[in-house]
């Protein structure tokens, strides 16, 4: 039997007031009429807790767009889970936050698109900056811990010092600076988003200095730009190892991007229990452990460190989900990534960002 | 890092300590993740109340566990500080 998962990422809806072109949601967004009902989600939380999950991340899209959010927060809390609200901040009024906190939200993760109002609102596609600043102050007033999340890319990486300063002003305990990972909308917009080597080289010491200066006050987590690295990220700390995702329509995914692997048979909570899906489904067992690996991963000591990297990225860039993540310098397909860097880091003509929209 | 014996540890804001019936273990839940604690660690964390010092905690645990040294408690608390589960003052 596989070890129990620690967390459930509950994507309550794909609807979102923001239109960020790097969204990790799939291009085919789930429409409102296909979303799980309140009863479905309550059952999913029950099953996740029974399976071993202790953290429930209420995410999306924008979870505040679900009118049943208070009930779902209360239910997750009643199960003894740590309840994490992942939000754009749009719609998070003082009263709303106070009510959600009293029902059991333990921690708020607030997205920030850029350091300034102009930059933030351009990337988000709507006027959201002021509402984020207000939302942060409500979180602080309520005494909840705040994490600010910023996705980094070519359009905002030069402003990383300003983003760190903004997170400090917002009173964040943690700041996640995550270089864009290329799935869903981000993959679609990769040529607008890929940072240059110069940008990354300039940002690295700024982040390192801030980590040192803010030690004990604000923790800064820096997620690397993997296309530019020699080794892949330890994606999900292994397939079907620590966390599972339930999409708005009830699809159960080993990682939020897993729908891109078209050969994977995805199960749904309307048909099976999370227990059966986690332990027995072909999709969750497809890349568990090390047996599925081929060389160079199979005989590589780093397989215990990076688990062969990301299955979705392998599928997207090589067509084979069981291949070594092609960002790895040992991958026979590394040249594919190098070619992408060469042609897309500084394209002759800059493509226009496709803003995230429901079709 | 090292923690002095007169330092006073306290569980950080936003950190929940609970018992997981599924794993049959004490666990600490916090924004970054989950820590599964052994029995000794759970007893130490439960006493990180912002009042007792490391030395006080060692004395309090001496009844329950023979041979608990303040140095062991300090080492465990230091690990918890690194994982951002507890803060220390003093």
Coordinates of C-alpha atoms in Angstrom, one line a residue:
Chain A
X1 CA 0.0 0.0 0.0
X2 CA 1.1 3.5 -0.8
X3 CA 1.8 5.9 2.1
X4 CA -1.2 8.1 3.1
X5 CA -1.3 11.6 1.5
X6 CA -0.8 14.6 3.7
X7 CA -2.7 17.1 1.7
X8 CA -5.7 17.7 -0.5
X9 CA -5.7 20.5 -3.1
X10 CA -9.4 21.2 -3.6
X11 CA -9.8 23.3 -6.7
X12 CA -13.4 24.4 -5.9
X13 CA -13.9 26.3 -9.1
X14 CA -12.0 27.4 -12.2
X15 CA -13.9 30.7 -12.3
X16 CA -11.7 33.6 -11.4
X17 CA -11.9 37.4 -11.6
X18 CA -8.2 37.5 -12.6
X19 CA -6.9 36.5 -16.1
X20 CA -3.2 35.8 -15.4
X21 CA -1.6 34.4 -18.5
X22 CA 0.6 32.0 -16.4
X23 CA -2.3 30.3 -14.7
X24 CA -1.5 26.6 -14.1
X25 CA -5.2 25.7 -14.7
X26 CA -5.8 23.8 -17.9
X27 CA -6.7 25.7 -21.1
X28 CA -10.0 23.9 -21.0
X29 CA -11.5 25.4 -17.9
X30 CA -14.3 23.6 -16.1
X31 CA -17.5 25.5 -16.4
X32 CA -19.8 26.4 -13.5
X33 CA -22.5 23.9 -14.4
X34 CA -19.9 21.0 -14.3
X35 CA -18.7 21.9 -10.8
X36 CA -19.1 19.5 -7.8
X37 CA -22.0 20.2 -5.5
X38 CA -21.6 21.2 -1.8
X39 CA -22.5 17.6 -0.8
X40 CA -19.9 16.2 -3.2
X41 CA -17.2 18.3 -1.7
X42 CA -18.2 17.4 1.9
X43 CA -17.9 13.7 0.9
X44 CA -14.5 14.4 -0.8
X45 CA -13.2 16.1 2.4
X46 CA -14.5 13.1 4.6
X47 CA -12.8 10.7 2.3
X48 CA -9.6 12.7 2.1
X49 CA -9.4 12.8 6.0
X50 CA -10.1 9.1 6.2
X51 CA -7.3 8.5 3.8
X52 CA -4.9 10.5 5.9
X53 CA -5.0 14.0 4.5
X54 CA -4.4 16.7 7.2
X55 CA -4.3 19.8 5.1
X56 CA -7.0 21.0 2.9
X57 CA -6.0 23.7 0.4
X58 CA -9.1 25.6 -0.8
X59 CA -8.1 26.9 -4.2
X60 CA -9.3 27.4 -7.7
X61 CA -9.7 29.6 -9.7
X62 CA -11.0 31.9 -7.0
X63 CA -12.6 29.9 -4.1
X64 CA -14.4 33.0 -2.9
X65 CA -16.7 32.6 -5.9
X66 CA -18.3 29.5 -4.3
X67 CA -21.2 30.6 -2.2
X68 CA -20.8 27.5 -0.1
X69 CA -17.3 28.3 0.9
X70 CA -18.2 29.1 4.5
X71 CA -19.9 25.6 4.9
X72 CA -16.9 23.9 3.2
X73 CA -14.4 25.7 5.5
X74 CA -16.5 24.7 8.6
X75 CA -16.6 21.1 7.4
X76 CA -12.9 20.8 6.7
X77 CA -12.2 22.4 10.1
X78 CA -14.6 19.9 11.9
X79 CA -12.5 17.1 10.5
X80 CA -9.4 18.4 12.3
X81 CA -7.7 19.5 9.0
X82 CA -5.5 22.6 8.6
X83 CA -7.5 24.9 6.3
X84 CA -5.6 27.0 3.8
X85 CA -7.4 29.6 1.7
X86 CA -5.6 30.3 -1.6
X87 CA -7.1 33.5 -3.0
X88 CA -6.6 36.5 -5.3
X89 CA -7.9 38.6 -2.5
X90 CA -10.7 40.0 -4.8
X91 CA -13.9 39.7 -2.8
X92 CA -12.2 39.2 0.6
X93 CA -13.9 41.9 2.6
X94 CA -13.2 42.4 6.3
X95 CA -16.6 40.8 7.2
X96 CA -16.1 37.9 4.9
X97 CA -12.6 37.1 6.2
X98 CA -13.8 37.5 9.8
X99 CA -16.5 35.0 9.2
X100 CA -14.3 32.5 7.4
X101 CA -11.7 32.8 10.1
X102 CA -14.3 32.1 12.8
X103 CA -15.4 29.0 10.8
X104 CA -11.8 27.6 10.7
X105 CA -9.5 29.1 8.1
X106 CA -6.0 28.7 9.5
X107 CA -3.9 30.4 6.9
X108 CA -4.3 32.7 3.9
X109 CA -2.2 32.5 0.7
X110 CA -2.7 35.7 -1.3
X111 CA -1.5 36.1 -4.8
X112 CA 0.4 39.2 -5.9
X113 CA 1.2 39.7 -9.6
X114 CA 3.8 42.5 -9.3
X115 CA 5.3 45.1 -7.1
X116 CA 3.3 48.1 -8.3
X117 CA -0.4 48.8 -9.0
X118 CA 0.2 49.3 -12.7
X119 CA 2.3 46.1 -13.1
X120 CA 0.0 44.0 -11.0
X121 CA -3.2 45.0 -12.7
X122 CA -1.7 44.6 -16.2
X123 CA -0.7 41.0 -15.5
X124 CA -3.9 40.2 -13.7
X125 CA -6.0 41.8 -16.4
X126 CA -8.2 43.6 -13.9
X127 CA -7.8 46.3 -11.2
X128 CA -7.0 44.1 -8.3
X129 CA -3.9 45.6 -6.6
X130 CA -5.8 47.9 -4.1
X131 CA -8.1 45.0 -3.2
X132 CA -5.1 42.8 -2.5
X133 CA -3.5 45.3 -0.2
X134 CA -6.9 45.7 1.7
X135 CA -7.3 41.9 1.9
X136 CA -3.8 41.6 3.4
X137 CA -4.6 44.1 6.1
X138 CA -7.8 42.2 6.9
X139 CA -5.8 39.0 7.3
X140 CA -3.4 40.7 9.6
X141 CA -6.1 42.3 11.7
X142 CA -7.7 38.9 12.1
X143 CA -4.4 37.5 13.4
X144 CA -4.1 34.9 10.7
X145 CA -0.7 34.0 9.2
X146 CA -0.3 35.4 5.7
X147 CA 1.7 34.0 2.8
X148 CA 2.1 36.1 -0.3
X149 CA 2.6 34.1 -3.6
X150 CA 4.1 35.7 -6.6
X151 CA 4.7 33.9 -9.9
X152 CA 7.9 35.2 -11.5
X153 CA 8.5 35.6 -15.3
X154 CA 10.1 37.9 -17.8
X155 CA 7.5 40.7 -17.2
X156 CA 8.1 41.0 -13.4
X157 CA 11.4 39.4 -12.6
X158 CA 13.3 42.7 -12.8
X159 CA 11.0 44.0 -10.0
X160 CA 11.8 41.2 -7.5
X161 CA 13.2 43.6 -4.9
X162 CA 10.0 45.7 -5.1
X163 CA 7.9 42.5 -4.8
X164 CA 9.8 41.5 -1.6
X165 CA 9.3 45.0 -0.2
X166 CA 5.6 44.9 -1.0
X167 CA 5.2 41.5 0.7
X168 CA 7.0 43.0 3.8
X169 CA 4.6 46.0 3.8
X170 CA 1.6 43.6 3.5
X171 CA 2.9 41.9 6.7
X172 CA 3.5 38.5 5.2
X173 CA 5.2 35.8 7.3
X174 CA 6.1 33.9 4.1
X175 CA 6.7 34.9 0.6
X176 CA 6.7 32.3 -2.2
X177 CA 8.6 33.5 -5.2
X178 CA 7.9 30.9 -7.8
X179 CA 9.4 31.1 -11.2
X180 CA 6.7 30.1 -13.7
X181 CA 6.3 26.4 -14.4
X182 CA 5.1 25.7 -17.9
X183 CA 1.7 24.0 -17.8
X184 CA -1.7 25.1 -18.9
X185 CA -1.9 28.8 -19.7
X186 CA 1.8 29.3 -18.8
X187 CA 2.8 26.8 -21.5
X188 CA 0.5 28.6 -24.0
X189 CA 2.3 31.9 -23.1
X190 CA 5.8 30.5 -22.6
X191 CA 7.4 32.8 -25.2
X192 CA 6.0 35.9 -23.3
X193 CA 7.0 34.5 -19.9
X194 CA 10.4 32.8 -20.2
X195 CA 13.0 34.9 -18.3
X196 CA 16.4 35.6 -19.8
X197 CA 19.5 34.2 -18.2
X198 CA 20.5 37.8 -17.3
X199 CA 17.3 38.4 -15.5
X200 CA 17.7 35.3 -13.4
X201 CA 21.3 36.0 -12.7
X202 CA 20.4 39.5 -11.5
X203 CA 17.5 38.2 -9.3
X204 CA 19.4 35.4 -7.6
X205 CA 21.6 37.7 -5.3
X206 CA 18.6 40.0 -4.6
X207 CA 16.6 37.1 -3.3
X208 CA 19.5 35.6 -1.4
X209 CA 20.3 38.9 0.3
X210 CA 16.6 39.4 1.3
X211 CA 16.4 35.8 2.7
X212 CA 19.4 36.6 4.9
X213 CA 18.1 40.1 5.9
X214 CA 14.6 38.9 6.7
X215 CA 15.5 35.6 8.5
X216 CA 13.2 35.0 11.4
X217 CA 10.7 37.7 10.2
X218 CA 9.6 36.7 6.7
X219 CA 10.6 33.4 5.1
X220 CA 11.2 33.6 1.4
X221 CA 10.7 30.4 -0.6
X222 CA 12.3 30.6 -4.0
X223 CA 11.2 28.1 -6.7
X224 CA 13.7 27.8 -9.5
X225 CA 13.2 28.3 -13.2
X226 CA 13.7 24.7 -14.2
X227 CA 14.3 25.2 -17.9
X228 CA 17.4 27.1 -16.9
X229 CA 18.7 24.5 -14.5
X230 CA 20.8 21.3 -15.0
X231 CA 18.6 19.1 -12.8
X232 CA 14.8 18.8 -12.6
X233 CA 12.6 19.8 -9.7
X234 CA 11.5 17.0 -7.3
X235 CA 8.0 17.4 -8.7
X236 CA 5.3 16.7 -6.1
X237 CA 8.0 14.8 -4.1
X238 CA 7.1 11.8 -6.2
X239 CA 4.0 10.8 -8.1
X240 CA 1.1 9.9 -5.8
X241 CA 3.3 10.3 -2.7
X242 CA 2.2 13.3 -0.6
X243 CA -0.8 15.1 -2.1
X244 CA -3.8 14.7 -4.4
X245 CA -5.8 17.3 -6.3
X246 CA -9.5 17.2 -7.0
X247 CA -10.5 19.4 -9.9
X248 CA -13.7 21.5 -9.9
X249 CA -15.5 18.7 -11.9
X250 CA -14.4 16.0 -9.5
X251 CA -11.5 14.6 -11.5
X252 CA -8.8 13.2 -9.1
X253 CA -5.3 14.1 -10.2
X254 CA -1.9 13.1 -8.9
X255 CA -0.8 16.7 -9.6
X256 CA -2.7 19.8 -10.7
X257 CA -1.4 19.6 -14.3
X258 CA -1.9 15.9 -14.8
X259 CA -4.8 16.2 -17.3
X260 CA -2.1 17.1 -19.9
X261 CA -1.0 13.5 -20.0
X262 CA -3.6 12.3 -22.5
X263 CA -2.7 8.7 -22.0
X264 CA -3.7 8.8 -18.3
X265 CA -7.1 7.4 -17.4
X266 CA -8.4 10.0 -14.9
X267 CA -10.9 8.9 -12.3
X268 CA -13.7 11.0 -10.8
X269 CA -15.1 11.3 -7.3
X270 CA -18.6 10.8 -8.6
X271 CA -17.6 7.2 -9.6
X272 CA -15.0 6.0 -7.1
X273 CA -13.8 6.8 -3.6
X274 CA -10.6 8.7 -2.9
X275 CA -9.3 5.6 -1.1
X276 CA -9.7 3.4 -4.1
X277 CA -8.3 6.0 -6.5
X278 CA -5.3 6.8 -4.3
X279 CA -4.4 3.2 -3.6
X280 CA -5.6 1.2 -6.6
X281 CA -6.2 3.4 -9.7
X282 CA -3.9 3.0 -12.7
X283 CA -3.4 6.8 -12.8
X284 CA -2.0 7.1 -9.3
X285 CA 0.1 3.9 -9.6
X286 CA 1.5 4.8 -13.1
X287 CA 4.7 6.6 -11.9
X288 CA 4.9 5.6 -8.2
X289 CA 8.2 4.6 -6.8
X290 CA 11.1 3.9 -9.2
X291 CA 10.0 0.8 -11.1
X292 CA 8.6 2.8 -14.0
X293 CA 11.8 4.6 -14.7
X294 CA 14.1 4.1 -17.7
X295 CA 17.7 5.2 -18.0
X296 CA 19.2 7.6 -17.4
X297 CA 16.9 7.9 -14.3
X298 CA 16.8 4.2 -13.4
X299 CA 20.5 3.9 -12.6
X300 CA 21.0 7.5 -11.4
X301 CA 21.6 8.2 -7.7
X302 CA 19.6 11.5 -8.1
X303 CA 16.4 9.6 -8.6
X304 CA 16.0 9.6 -4.8
X305 CA 16.4 13.4 -4.9
X306 CA 14.3 14.5 -7.8
X307 CA 12.1 11.3 -8.6
X308 CA 12.9 11.8 -12.3
X309 CA 11.4 15.3 -12.3
X310 CA 8.0 16.1 -13.7
X311 CA 5.9 13.5 -15.6
X312 CA 3.7 16.2 -17.2
X313 CA 6.8 18.1 -18.5
X314 CA 8.2 14.9 -19.9
X315 CA 5.0 14.2 -21.7
X316 CA 4.6 17.7 -23.0
X317 CA 8.1 18.0 -24.3
X318 CA 8.9 14.5 -25.4
X319 CA 5.5 12.8 -25.9
X320 CA 6.5 10.1 -23.3
X321 CA 5.3 10.6 -19.7
X322 CA 7.8 8.0 -18.5
X323 CA 10.8 9.7 -20.0
X324 CA 13.4 11.6 -17.9
X325 CA 12.3 15.2 -17.4
X326 CA 13.9 16.9 -20.4
X327 CA 15.2 19.8 -18.3
X328 CA 17.8 17.3 -16.9
X329 CA 21.2 17.7 -18.4
X330 CA 21.4 13.9 -18.5
X331 CA 18.2 13.6 -20.6
X332 CA 18.7 12.7 -24.2
X333 CA 16.0 15.3 -24.9
X334 CA 17.8 18.2 -23.2
X335 CA 18.4 19.8 -26.7
X336 CA 14.6 20.3 -26.9
X337 CA 14.7 22.6 -23.9
X338 CA 17.8 24.3 -25.1
X339 CA 16.1 25.1 -28.4
X340 CA 13.1 26.5 -26.6
X341 CA 15.3 28.7 -24.5
X342 CA 17.2 29.9 -27.6
X343 CA 14.1 30.7 -29.6
X344 CA 11.7 31.9 -26.9
X345 CA 13.8 33.8 -24.3
X346 CA 14.3 36.7 -26.7
X347 CA 11.9 36.2 -29.6
X348 CA 12.4 38.5 -32.6
X349 CA 8.8 39.6 -32.3
X350 CA 7.2 39.5 -28.8
X351 CA 3.9 37.5 -28.9
X352 CA 0.9 38.9 -27.1
X353 CA -0.1 37.3 -23.8
X354 CA -3.2 35.2 -24.1
X355 CA -5.3 36.2 -21.1
X356 CA -6.9 33.4 -19.1
X357 CA -10.6 33.2 -20.1
X358 CA -13.3 30.6 -20.1
X359 CA -14.3 29.6 -23.6
Chain B
X1 CA 21.4 27.0 15.4
X2 CA 21.5 26.5 19.1
X3 CA 18.9 27.4 21.7
X4 CA 19.9 28.5 25.2
X5 CA 18.6 26.6 28.3
X6 CA 16.8 29.7 29.6
X7 CA 15.1 30.4 26.3
X8 CA 11.3 30.3 26.3
X9 CA 9.8 28.5 23.3
X10 CA 6.3 29.1 22.1
X11 CA 4.2 27.4 19.3
X12 CA 4.0 29.9 16.4
X13 CA 0.8 31.6 15.4
X14 CA -1.0 29.5 12.8
X15 CA 0.4 26.2 13.9
X16 CA -2.0 23.5 15.0
X17 CA -1.0 20.5 17.2
X18 CA -3.3 17.6 17.0
X19 CA -3.6 13.8 17.2
X20 CA -4.1 12.0 13.9
X21 CA -6.3 8.9 14.4
X22 CA -5.3 7.6 11.0
X23 CA -1.6 7.6 11.6
X24 CA -2.0 7.1 15.3
X25 CA 0.5 9.8 16.0
X26 CA 0.8 13.4 17.2
X27 CA 1.2 15.8 14.3
X28 CA 2.0 19.5 13.9
X29 CA 0.1 21.2 11.1
X30 CA 1.4 24.5 9.7
X31 CA 1.4 26.4 6.4
X32 CA 4.3 24.6 4.9
X33 CA 3.2 21.1 5.7
X34 CA 2.8 18.4 8.3
X35 CA 5.3 17.0 10.9
X36 CA 4.6 13.6 12.4
X37 CA 6.0 13.6 15.9
X38 CA 7.3 10.8 18.0
X39 CA 6.0 10.6 21.6
X40 CA 9.0 12.5 23.1
X41 CA 8.8 15.3 20.6
X42 CA 5.1 15.6 21.0
X43 CA 5.6 16.0 24.8
X44 CA 8.1 18.7 24.3
X45 CA 6.0 20.6 21.7
X46 CA 3.0 20.4 24.1
X47 CA 5.0 22.3 26.7
X48 CA 6.2 25.1 24.4
X49 CA 3.7 27.4 26.0
X50 CA 5.6 30.7 26.0
X51 CA 6.0 30.5 29.8
X52 CA 8.3 27.5 30.5
X53 CA 12.0 27.7 29.6
X54 CA 13.9 24.8 28.0
X55 CA 15.2 24.0 31.5
X56 CA 11.6 24.0 32.9
X57 CA 10.5 21.7 30.1
X58 CA 13.3 19.2 30.8
X59 CA 12.4 19.2 34.5
X60 CA 8.7 18.7 33.7
X61 CA 9.5 15.8 31.4
X62 CA 11.9 14.1 33.9
X63 CA 9.0 12.5 35.7
X64 CA 7.7 10.9 32.5
X65 CA 10.9 10.0 30.7
X66 CA 14.0 8.9 32.6
X67 CA 17.2 10.6 31.6
X68 CA 15.9 13.6 29.7
X69 CA 18.7 16.2 29.5
X70 CA 18.1 19.9 28.9
X71 CA 20.5 19.6 26.0
X72 CA 18.2 17.1 24.3
X73 CA 15.2 19.4 24.7
X74 CA 17.2 22.3 23.4
X75 CA 18.3 20.3 20.3
X76 CA 14.7 19.3 19.6
X77 CA 13.4 22.8 20.0
X78 CA 16.1 24.1 17.7
X79 CA 14.9 21.7 15.0
X80 CA 11.3 22.9 15.6
X81 CA 12.5 26.5 15.2
X82 CA 14.1 25.6 11.9
X83 CA 10.9 24.1 10.7
X84 CA 9.0 27.3 11.9
X85 CA 6.9 25.4 14.3
X86 CA 8.1 27.2 17.4
X87 CA 9.6 30.6 18.2
X88 CA 12.0 31.3 21.1
X89 CA 12.3 34.3 23.3
X90 CA 14.9 35.2 25.9

